Coordinates of C-alpha atoms and ligand atoms in Angstrom, one line a residue:
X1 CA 23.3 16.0 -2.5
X2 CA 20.9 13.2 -3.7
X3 CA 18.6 12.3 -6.5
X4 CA 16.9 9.2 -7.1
X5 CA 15.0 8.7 -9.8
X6 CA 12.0 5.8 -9.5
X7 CA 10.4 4.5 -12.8
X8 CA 7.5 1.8 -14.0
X9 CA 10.2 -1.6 -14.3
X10 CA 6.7 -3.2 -16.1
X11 CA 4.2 -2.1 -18.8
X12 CA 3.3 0.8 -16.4
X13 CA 0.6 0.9 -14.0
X14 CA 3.2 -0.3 -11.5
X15 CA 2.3 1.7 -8.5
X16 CA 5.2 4.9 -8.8
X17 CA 2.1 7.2 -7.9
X18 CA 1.7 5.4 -4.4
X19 CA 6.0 4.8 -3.8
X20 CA 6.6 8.5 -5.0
X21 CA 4.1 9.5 -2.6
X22 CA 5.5 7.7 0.0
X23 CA 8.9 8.5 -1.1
X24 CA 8.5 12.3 -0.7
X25 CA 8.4 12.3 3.0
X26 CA 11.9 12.3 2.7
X27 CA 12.6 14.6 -0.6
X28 CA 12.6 18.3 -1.2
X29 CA 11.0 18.3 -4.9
X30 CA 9.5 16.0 -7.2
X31 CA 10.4 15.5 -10.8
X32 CA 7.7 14.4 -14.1
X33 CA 10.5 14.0 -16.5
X34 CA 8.3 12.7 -19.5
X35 CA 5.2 11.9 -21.1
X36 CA 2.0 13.7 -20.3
X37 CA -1.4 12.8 -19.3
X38 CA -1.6 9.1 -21.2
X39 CA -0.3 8.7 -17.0
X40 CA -2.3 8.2 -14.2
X41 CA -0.9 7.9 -10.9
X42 CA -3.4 7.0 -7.9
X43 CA -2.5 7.8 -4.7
X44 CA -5.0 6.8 -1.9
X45 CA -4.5 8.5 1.6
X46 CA -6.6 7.7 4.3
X47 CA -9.5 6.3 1.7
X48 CA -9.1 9.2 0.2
X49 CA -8.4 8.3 -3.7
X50 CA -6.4 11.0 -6.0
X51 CA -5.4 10.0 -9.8
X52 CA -2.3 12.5 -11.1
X53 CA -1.9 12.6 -14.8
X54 CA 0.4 15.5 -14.5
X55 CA 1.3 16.9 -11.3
X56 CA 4.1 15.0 -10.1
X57 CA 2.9 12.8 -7.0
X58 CA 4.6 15.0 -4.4
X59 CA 1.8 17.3 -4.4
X60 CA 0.0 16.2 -1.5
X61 CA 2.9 17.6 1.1
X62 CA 3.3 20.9 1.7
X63 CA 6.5 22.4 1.1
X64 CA 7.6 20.1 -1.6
X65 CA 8.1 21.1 -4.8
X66 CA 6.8 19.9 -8.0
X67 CA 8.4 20.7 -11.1
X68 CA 6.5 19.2 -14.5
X69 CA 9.9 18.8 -16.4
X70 CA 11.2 20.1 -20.6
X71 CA 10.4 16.5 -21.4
X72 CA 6.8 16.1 -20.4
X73 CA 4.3 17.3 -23.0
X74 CA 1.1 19.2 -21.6
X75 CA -2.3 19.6 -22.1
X76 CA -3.0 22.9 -20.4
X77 CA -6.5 21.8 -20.0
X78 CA -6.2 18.6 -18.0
X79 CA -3.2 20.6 -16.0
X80 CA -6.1 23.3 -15.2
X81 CA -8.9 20.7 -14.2
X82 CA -5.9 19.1 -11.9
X83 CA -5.0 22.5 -10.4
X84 CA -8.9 23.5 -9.8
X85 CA -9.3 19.4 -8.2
X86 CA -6.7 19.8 -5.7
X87 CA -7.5 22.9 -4.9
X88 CA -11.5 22.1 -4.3
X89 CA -10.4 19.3 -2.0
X90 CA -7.6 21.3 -0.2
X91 CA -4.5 20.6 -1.3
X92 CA -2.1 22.6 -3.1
X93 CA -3.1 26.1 -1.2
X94 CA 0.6 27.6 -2.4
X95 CA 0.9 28.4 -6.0
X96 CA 4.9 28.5 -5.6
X97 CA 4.4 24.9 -5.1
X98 CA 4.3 24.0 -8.3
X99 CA 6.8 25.0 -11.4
X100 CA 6.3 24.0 -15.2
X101 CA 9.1 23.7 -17.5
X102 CA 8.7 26.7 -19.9
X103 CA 10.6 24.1 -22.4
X104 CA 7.6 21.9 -22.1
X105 CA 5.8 21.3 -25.2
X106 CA 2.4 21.8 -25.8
X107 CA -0.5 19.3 -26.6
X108 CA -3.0 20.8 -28.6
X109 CA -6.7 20.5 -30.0
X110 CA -5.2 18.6 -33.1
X111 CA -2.7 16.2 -31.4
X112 CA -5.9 14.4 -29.5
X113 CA -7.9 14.4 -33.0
X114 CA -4.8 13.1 -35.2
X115 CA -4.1 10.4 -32.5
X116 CA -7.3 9.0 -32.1
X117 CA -7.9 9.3 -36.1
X118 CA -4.9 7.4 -36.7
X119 CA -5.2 4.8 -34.1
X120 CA -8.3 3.3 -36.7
X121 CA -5.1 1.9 -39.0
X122 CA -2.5 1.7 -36.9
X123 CA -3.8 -0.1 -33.7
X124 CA -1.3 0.8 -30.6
X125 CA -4.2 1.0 -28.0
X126 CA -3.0 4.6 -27.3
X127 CA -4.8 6.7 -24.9
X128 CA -5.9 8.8 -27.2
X129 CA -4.7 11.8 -25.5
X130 CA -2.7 13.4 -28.3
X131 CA 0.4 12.6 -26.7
X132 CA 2.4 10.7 -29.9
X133 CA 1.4 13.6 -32.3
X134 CA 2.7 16.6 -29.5
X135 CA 6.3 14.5 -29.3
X136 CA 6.3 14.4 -33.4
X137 CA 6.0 18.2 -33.8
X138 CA 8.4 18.6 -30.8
X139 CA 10.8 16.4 -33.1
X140 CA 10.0 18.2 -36.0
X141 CA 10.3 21.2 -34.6
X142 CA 7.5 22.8 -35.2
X143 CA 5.7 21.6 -31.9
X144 CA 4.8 24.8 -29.2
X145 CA 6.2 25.5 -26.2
X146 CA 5.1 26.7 -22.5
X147 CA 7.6 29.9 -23.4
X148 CA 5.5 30.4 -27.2
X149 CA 2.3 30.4 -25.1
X150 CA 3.2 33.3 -23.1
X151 CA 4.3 35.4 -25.7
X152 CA 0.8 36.2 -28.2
X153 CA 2.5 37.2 -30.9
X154 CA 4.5 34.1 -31.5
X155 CA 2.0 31.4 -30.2
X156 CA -0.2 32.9 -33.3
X157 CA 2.4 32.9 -35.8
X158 CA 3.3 29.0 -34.6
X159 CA -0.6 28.4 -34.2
X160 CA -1.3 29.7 -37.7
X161 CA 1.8 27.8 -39.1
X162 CA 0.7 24.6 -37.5
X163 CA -3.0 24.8 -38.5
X164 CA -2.3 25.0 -42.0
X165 CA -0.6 22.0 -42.0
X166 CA -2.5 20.3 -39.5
X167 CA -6.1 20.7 -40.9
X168 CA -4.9 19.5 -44.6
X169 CA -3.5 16.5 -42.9
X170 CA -6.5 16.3 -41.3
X171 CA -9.1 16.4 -44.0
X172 CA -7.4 15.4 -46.7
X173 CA -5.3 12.1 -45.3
X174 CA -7.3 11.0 -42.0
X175 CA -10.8 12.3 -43.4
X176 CA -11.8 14.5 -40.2
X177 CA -12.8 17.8 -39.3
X178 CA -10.0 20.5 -39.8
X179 CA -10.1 23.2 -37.0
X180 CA -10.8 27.3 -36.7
X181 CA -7.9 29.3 -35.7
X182 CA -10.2 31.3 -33.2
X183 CA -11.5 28.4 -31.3
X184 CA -8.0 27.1 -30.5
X185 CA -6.3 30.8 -30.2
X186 CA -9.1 32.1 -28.0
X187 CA -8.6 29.1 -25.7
X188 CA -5.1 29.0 -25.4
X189 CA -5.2 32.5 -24.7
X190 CA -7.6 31.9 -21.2
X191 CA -5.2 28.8 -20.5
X192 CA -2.1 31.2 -20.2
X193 CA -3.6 33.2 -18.2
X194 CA -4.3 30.7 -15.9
X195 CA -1.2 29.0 -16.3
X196 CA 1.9 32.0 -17.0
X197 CA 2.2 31.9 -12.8
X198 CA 3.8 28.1 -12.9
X199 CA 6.2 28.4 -16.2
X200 CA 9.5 29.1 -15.1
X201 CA 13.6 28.1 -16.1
X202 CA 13.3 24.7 -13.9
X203 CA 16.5 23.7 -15.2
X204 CA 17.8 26.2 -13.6
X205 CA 16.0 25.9 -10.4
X206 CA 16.8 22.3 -10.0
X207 CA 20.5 22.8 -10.8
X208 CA 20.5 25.6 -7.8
X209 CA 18.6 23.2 -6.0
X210 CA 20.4 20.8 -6.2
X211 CA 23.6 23.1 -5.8
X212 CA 22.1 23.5 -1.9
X213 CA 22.1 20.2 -1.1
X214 CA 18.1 19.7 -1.7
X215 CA 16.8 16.0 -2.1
X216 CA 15.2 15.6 -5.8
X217 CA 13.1 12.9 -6.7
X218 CA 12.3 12.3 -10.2
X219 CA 9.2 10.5 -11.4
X220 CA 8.7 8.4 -14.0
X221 CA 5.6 7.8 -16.0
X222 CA 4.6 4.9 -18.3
X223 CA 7.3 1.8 -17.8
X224 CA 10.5 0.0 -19.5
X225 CA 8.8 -1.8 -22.0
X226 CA 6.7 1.0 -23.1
X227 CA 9.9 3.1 -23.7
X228 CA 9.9 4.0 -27.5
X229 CA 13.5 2.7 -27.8
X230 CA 13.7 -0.2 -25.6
X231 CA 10.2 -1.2 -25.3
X232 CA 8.1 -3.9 -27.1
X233 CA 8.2 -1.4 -30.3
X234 CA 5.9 0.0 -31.9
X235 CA 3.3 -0.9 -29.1
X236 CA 5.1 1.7 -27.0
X237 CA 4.5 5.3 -26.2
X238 CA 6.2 8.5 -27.9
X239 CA 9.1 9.2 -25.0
X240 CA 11.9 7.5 -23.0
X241 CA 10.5 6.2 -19.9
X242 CA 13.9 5.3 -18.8
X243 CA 15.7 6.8 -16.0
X244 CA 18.4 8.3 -18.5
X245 CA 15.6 10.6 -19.2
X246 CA 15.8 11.9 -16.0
X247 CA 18.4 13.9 -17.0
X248 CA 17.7 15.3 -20.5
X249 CA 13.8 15.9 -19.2
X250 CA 14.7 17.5 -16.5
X251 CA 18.0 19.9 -17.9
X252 CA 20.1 18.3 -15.4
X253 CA 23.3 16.6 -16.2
X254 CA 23.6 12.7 -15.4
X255 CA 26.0 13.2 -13.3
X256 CA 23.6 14.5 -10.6
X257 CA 21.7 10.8 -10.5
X258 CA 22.5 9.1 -7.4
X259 CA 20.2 5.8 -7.7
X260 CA 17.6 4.2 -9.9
X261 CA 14.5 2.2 -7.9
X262 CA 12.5 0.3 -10.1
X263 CA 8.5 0.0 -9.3
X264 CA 7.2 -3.9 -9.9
X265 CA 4.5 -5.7 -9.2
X266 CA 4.0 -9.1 -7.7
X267 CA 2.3 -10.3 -11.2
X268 CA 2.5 -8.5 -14.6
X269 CA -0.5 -6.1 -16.6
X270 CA -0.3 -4.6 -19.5
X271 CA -3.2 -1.8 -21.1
X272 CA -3.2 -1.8 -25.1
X273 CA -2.2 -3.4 -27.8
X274 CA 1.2 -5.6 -28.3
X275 CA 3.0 -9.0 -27.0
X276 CA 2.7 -9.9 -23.7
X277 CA 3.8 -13.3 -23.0
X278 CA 3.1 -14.1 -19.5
X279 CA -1.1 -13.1 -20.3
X280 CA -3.2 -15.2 -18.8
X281 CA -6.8 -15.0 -20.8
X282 CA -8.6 -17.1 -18.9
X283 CA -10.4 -17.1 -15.3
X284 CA -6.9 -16.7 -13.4
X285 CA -6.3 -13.3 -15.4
X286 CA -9.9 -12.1 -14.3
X287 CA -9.5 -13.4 -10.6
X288 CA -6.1 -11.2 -10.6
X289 CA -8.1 -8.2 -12.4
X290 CA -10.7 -7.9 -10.0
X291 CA -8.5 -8.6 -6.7
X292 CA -6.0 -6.1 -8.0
X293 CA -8.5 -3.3 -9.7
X294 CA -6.6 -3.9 -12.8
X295 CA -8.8 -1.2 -14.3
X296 CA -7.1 1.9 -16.1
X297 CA -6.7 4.8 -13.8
X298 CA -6.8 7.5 -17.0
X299 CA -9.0 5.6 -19.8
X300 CA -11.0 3.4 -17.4
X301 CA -9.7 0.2 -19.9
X302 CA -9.3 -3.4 -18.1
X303 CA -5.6 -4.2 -17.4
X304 CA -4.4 -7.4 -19.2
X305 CA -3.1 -9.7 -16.3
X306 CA -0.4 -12.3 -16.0
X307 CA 2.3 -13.2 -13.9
X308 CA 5.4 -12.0 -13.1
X309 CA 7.8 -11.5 -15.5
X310 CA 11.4 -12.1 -14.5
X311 CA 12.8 -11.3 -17.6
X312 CA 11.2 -8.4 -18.7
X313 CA 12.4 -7.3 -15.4
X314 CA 15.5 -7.8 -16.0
X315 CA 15.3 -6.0 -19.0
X316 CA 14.3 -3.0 -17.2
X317 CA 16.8 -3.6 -14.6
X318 CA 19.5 -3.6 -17.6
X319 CA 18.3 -0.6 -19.9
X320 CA 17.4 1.2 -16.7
X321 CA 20.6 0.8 -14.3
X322 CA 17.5 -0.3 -11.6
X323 CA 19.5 -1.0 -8.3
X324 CA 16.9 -1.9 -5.7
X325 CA 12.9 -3.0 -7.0
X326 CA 9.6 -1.6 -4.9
X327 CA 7.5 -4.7 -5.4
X328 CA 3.7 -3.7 -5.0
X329 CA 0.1 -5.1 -5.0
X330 CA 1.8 -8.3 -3.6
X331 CA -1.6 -8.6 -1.1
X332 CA -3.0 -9.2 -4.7
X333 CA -1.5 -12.8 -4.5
X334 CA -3.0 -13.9 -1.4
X335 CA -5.5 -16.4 -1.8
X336 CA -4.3 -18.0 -5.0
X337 CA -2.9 -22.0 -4.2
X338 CA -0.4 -21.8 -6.7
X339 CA 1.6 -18.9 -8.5
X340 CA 3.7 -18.7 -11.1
X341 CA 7.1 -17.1 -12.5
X342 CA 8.5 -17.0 -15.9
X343 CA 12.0 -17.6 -16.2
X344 CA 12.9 -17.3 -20.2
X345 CA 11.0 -17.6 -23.2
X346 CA 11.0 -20.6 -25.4
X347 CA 10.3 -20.3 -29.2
X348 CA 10.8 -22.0 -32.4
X349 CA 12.2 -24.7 -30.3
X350 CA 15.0 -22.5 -28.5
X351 CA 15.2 -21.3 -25.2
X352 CA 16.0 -17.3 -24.4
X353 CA 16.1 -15.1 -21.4
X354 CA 16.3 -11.9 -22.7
X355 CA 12.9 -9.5 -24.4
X356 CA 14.1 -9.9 -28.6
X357 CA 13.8 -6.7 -30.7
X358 CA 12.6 -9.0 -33.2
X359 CA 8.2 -8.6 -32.1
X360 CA 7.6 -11.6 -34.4
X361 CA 9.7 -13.9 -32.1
X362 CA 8.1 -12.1 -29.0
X363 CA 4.7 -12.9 -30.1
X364 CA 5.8 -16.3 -31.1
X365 CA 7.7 -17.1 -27.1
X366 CA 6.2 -19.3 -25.0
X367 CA 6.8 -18.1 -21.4
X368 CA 8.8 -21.1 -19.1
X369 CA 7.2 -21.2 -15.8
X370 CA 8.5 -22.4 -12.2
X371 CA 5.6 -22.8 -10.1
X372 CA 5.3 -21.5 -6.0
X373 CA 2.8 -22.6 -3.5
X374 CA 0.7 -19.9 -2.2
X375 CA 0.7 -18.6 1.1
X376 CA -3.2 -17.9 1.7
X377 CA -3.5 -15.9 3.9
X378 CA -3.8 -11.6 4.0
X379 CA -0.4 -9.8 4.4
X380 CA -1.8 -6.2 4.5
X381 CA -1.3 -5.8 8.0
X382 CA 2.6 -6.3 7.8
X383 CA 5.4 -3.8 8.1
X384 CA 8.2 -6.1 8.5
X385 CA 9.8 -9.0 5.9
X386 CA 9.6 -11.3 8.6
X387 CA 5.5 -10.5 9.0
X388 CA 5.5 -12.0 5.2
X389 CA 4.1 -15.4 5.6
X390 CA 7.1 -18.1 4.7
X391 CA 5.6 -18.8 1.2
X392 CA 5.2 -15.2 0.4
X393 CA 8.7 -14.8 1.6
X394 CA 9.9 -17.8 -0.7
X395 CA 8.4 -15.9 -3.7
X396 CA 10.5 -12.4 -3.1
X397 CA 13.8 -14.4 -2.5
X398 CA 13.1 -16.4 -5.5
X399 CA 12.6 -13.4 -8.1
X400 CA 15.8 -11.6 -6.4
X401 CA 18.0 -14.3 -7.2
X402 CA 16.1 -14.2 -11.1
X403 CA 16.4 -10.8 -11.2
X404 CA 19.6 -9.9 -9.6
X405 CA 18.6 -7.1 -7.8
X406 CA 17.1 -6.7 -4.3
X407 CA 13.3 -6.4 -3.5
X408 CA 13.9 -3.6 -1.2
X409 CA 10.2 -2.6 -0.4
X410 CA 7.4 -4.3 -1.1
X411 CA 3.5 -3.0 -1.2
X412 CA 0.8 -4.7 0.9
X413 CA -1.7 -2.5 -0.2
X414 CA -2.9 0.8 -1.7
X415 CA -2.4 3.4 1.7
X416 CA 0.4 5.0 2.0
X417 CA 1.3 3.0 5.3
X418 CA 0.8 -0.5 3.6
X419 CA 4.4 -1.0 2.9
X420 CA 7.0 -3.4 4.2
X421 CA 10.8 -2.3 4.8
X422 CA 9.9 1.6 4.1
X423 CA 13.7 3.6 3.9
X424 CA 14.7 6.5 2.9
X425 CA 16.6 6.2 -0.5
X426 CA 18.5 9.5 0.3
X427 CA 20.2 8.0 3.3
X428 CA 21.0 5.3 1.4
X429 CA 22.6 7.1 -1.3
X430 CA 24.7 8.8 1.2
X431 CA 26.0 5.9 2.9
X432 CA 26.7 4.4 -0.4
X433 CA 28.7 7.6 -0.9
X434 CA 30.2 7.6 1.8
X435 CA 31.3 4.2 1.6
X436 CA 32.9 4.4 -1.7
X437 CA 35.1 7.5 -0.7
X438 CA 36.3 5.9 2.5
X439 CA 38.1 3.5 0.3
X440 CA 40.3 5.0 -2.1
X441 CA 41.8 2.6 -4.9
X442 CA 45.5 3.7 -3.0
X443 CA 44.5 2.5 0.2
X444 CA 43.1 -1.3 -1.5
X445 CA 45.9 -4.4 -1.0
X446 CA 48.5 -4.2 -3.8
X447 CA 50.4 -7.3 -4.1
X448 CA 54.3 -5.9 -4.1
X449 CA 56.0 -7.1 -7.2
X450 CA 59.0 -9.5 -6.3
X451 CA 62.5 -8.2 -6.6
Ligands
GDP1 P1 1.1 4.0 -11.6 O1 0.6 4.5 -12.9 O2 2.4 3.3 -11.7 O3 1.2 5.1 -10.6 O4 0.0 3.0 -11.1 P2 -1.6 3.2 -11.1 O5 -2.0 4.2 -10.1 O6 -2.0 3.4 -12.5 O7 -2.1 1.7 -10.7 C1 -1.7 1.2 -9.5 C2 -3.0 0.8 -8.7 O8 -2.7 -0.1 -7.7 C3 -3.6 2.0 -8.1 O9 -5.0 1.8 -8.0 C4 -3.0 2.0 -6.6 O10 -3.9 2.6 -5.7 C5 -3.0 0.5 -6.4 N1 -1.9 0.0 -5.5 C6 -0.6 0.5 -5.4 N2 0.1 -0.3 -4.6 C7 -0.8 -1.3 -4.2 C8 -0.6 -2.4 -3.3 O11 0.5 -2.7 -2.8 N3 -1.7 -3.2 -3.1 C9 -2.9 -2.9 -3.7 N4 -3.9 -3.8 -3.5 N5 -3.1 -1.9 -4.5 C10 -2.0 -1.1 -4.8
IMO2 P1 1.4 5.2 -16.1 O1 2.4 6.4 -15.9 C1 0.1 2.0 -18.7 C2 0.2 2.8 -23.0 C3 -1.1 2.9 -23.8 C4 -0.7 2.3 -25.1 C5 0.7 2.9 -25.3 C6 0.8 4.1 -26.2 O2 0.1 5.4 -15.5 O3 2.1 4.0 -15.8 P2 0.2 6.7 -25.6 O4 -1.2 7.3 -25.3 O5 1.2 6.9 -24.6 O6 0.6 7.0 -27.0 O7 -0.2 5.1 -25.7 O8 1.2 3.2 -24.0 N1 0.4 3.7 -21.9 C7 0.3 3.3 -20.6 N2 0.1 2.1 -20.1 N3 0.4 3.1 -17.9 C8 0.7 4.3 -18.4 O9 1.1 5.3 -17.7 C9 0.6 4.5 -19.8 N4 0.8 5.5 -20.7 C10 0.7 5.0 -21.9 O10 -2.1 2.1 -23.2 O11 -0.6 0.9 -25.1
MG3 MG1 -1.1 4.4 -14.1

């Protein structure tokens, strides 16, 4: 029995698409525990680009399962376009393949309007993909369901509820067009049909799964400091991108979570609004946004760059019980003479390492730096630590010892192959298992009280 759960340790944008990917070689199923289509997940196989917003990044194996979780909220439409794209291309020929929570919330016509409308005051640099506004009615409890959608009678009655609300909210507070019950009912109705095949009990399918022994991966979208509890608040999204979502977003208990990887990359990014102290807004922030396509994979937006981070990783590390980092996009690095890390923050004259609560004293922090040579030369070709050249080596062993975890794999590029130290997690899990039950506490040295 083994699940590991990998999540963005970042803003997102980490690279989980490409380590999931990779990952599932060795799992059974793959898990989207949270947030919807503000995700995008690229995956590039044999130059062959695919960007996931939804489907969990397992899809491109046969035989593995992907399950789109209770906690992720879903627009039926961009699931459909994803469906009819993998399918076109020649993926994805099983329907059984895939299963969608039939807890999973809906997003609907008025979620995208209301977030964009009220992104003119409030300023979040949200994707605009209604996915706040679906995790508000969810919360309020008057959001739809997977389940309400294939039942007509109650998806009107919830529709017609909502839109009365909705559209006077709509009009009367954020000044836009309301919306006809037909042309979201009609719609909806075409979407199920299209859709009822996938929505199952996958709580209950990954609990039996699990149950057999099955290896479960779950992926995490967005990243730490996005998360709307422990992220750099309120420029965060509308769910808990931690891996102790895994578990409520799933309908699994946490007691089935083996290990936590955390996705990094070499240098820092960050798309929207909100502090960001490492940014660098000047020619070395553009050199790392071109050599790293720093470009959004869902709204297109350019990535604010910086560089690494060590204690916002930590951060994630902490709130996310991380045990072992994937560092990617390291080949990003290569032909810059000098690179920096940030150790703490310094503000108002005193020195932290931790990311505040408090946003006013994150905007104010000044990011400390130690500076590395460069090692100048391209490391895509390497599949080994030791093929790292000894300065890119020096950098890795420098942010473990910041970050107090282990860079277990690290990226050299965007094909699956381009990865040094590949393992599989599972074994790892077992061993670790395994070694832990081999020593009971009876069996450690008890120093014999003297007569
Ligand atoms: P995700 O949201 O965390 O899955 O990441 P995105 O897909 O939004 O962004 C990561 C980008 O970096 C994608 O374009 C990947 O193809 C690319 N990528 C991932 N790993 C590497 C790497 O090691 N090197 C390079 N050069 N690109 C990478
Ligand atoms: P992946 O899974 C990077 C950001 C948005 C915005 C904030 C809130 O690809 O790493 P939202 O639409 O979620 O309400 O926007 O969160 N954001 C992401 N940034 N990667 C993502 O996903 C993101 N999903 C949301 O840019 O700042
Ligand atoms: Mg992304």
């Amino acid at each position: 029995m083994a699940s590991v759960v990998i999540v963005g340790a970042q803003w997102g944008d980490e690279g989980k698409g490409k380590i999931v990917d990779l990952l599932t070689q060795y799992a059974d199923a793959v898990v989207r525990f949270q947030g919807g289509n503000n995700a995008g997940h690229t995956i590039v196989l044999k130059g062959e680009k695919f960007v996931f917003h939804l489907i969990p990044s397992g899809i491109l194996y046969k035989n593995k399962k992907c399950i789109i979780g209770n906690g992720v909220v879903v627009d039926p439409t961009v699931l459909i376009e994803e469906i009819d794209e993998l399918k076109k291309r020649g993926y994805f020929k099983d329907d059984s393949q895939l299963l969608v929570s039939e807890e999973a919330h809906l997003i609907l016509p008025y979620h995208r309007r209301i977030d964009v409308a009220r992104e003119k005051v409030f300023k979040i640099g949200t994707t605009g993909r209604g996915i706040g506004p679906a995790y508000e009615d969810k919360v309020a409890r008057c959001g739809i369901r997977m389940v309400d959608l294939l039942d007509e009678k109650v998806f009107r009655k919830k529709l017609e509820d909502n839109l009365i609300q909705k559209n006077l909210y709509l009009v009367e507070v954020l000044k836009e067009r309301s919306f006809g019950f037909s042309e979201i009912f009609n719609e909806y109705v075409q979407h199920k049909m299209r859709l009822e095949k996938y929505v199952k009990d996958t709580s209950r399918f990954l609990h039996e799964e699990i149950r057999k022994g099955k290896q479960i991966l779950f992926e995490g979208a967005q990243g730490a400091l996005l998360d709307v509890d422990h992220g750099t608040y309120p420029y965060v999204t509308a769910s808990n991108t931690v891996a102790g979502n895994a578990s409520a977003g799933s309908g699994i208990g946490p007691t089935q979570i083996d290990s936590v990887i955390g996705v990094a990359k070499a240098y820092t990014t960050r798309v929207g609004e909100g502090p960001f102290p490492t940014e660098l807004k000047d020619e070395l922030g553009e050199r790392i946004r071109e050599r790293g396509g720093e470009y959004g994979a869902t709204t297109g937006r350019p990535r604010r760059c910086g560089w690494f981070d060590a204690v916002v990783v930590n951060h994630s590390i902490r709130i996310n019980g991380i045990q072992e980092i994937a560092m990617t996009k390291l080949d990003v690095l290569d032909d810059f003479d000098k690179i920096k890390i940030c150790t703490g923050y310094r503000s108002y004259g005193k020195i932290f390492h931790h990311v505040p609560s408090n946003l006013e004293l994150l905007k104010s922090s000044e990011p400390i730096y130690e500076e590395w040579n460069g090692w100048k030369t391209q490391i895509k070709g390497g599949r080994r630590f030791s093929d790292l050249p000894p300065n890119a080596q020096r950098y890795i062993r420098r942010i473990e010892e910041l970050i107090h975890a282990k860079i277990a794999m690290v990226s050299v590029g965007e094909e699956r192959n381009e990865i040094i130290e590949l393992k599989n997690p599972f074994k790892e899990v077992d061993r670790r298992t395994i070694r832990v039950s081999r020593k009971p506490r009876s069996a450690r040295k008890v120093k014999k009280p003297k007569k």
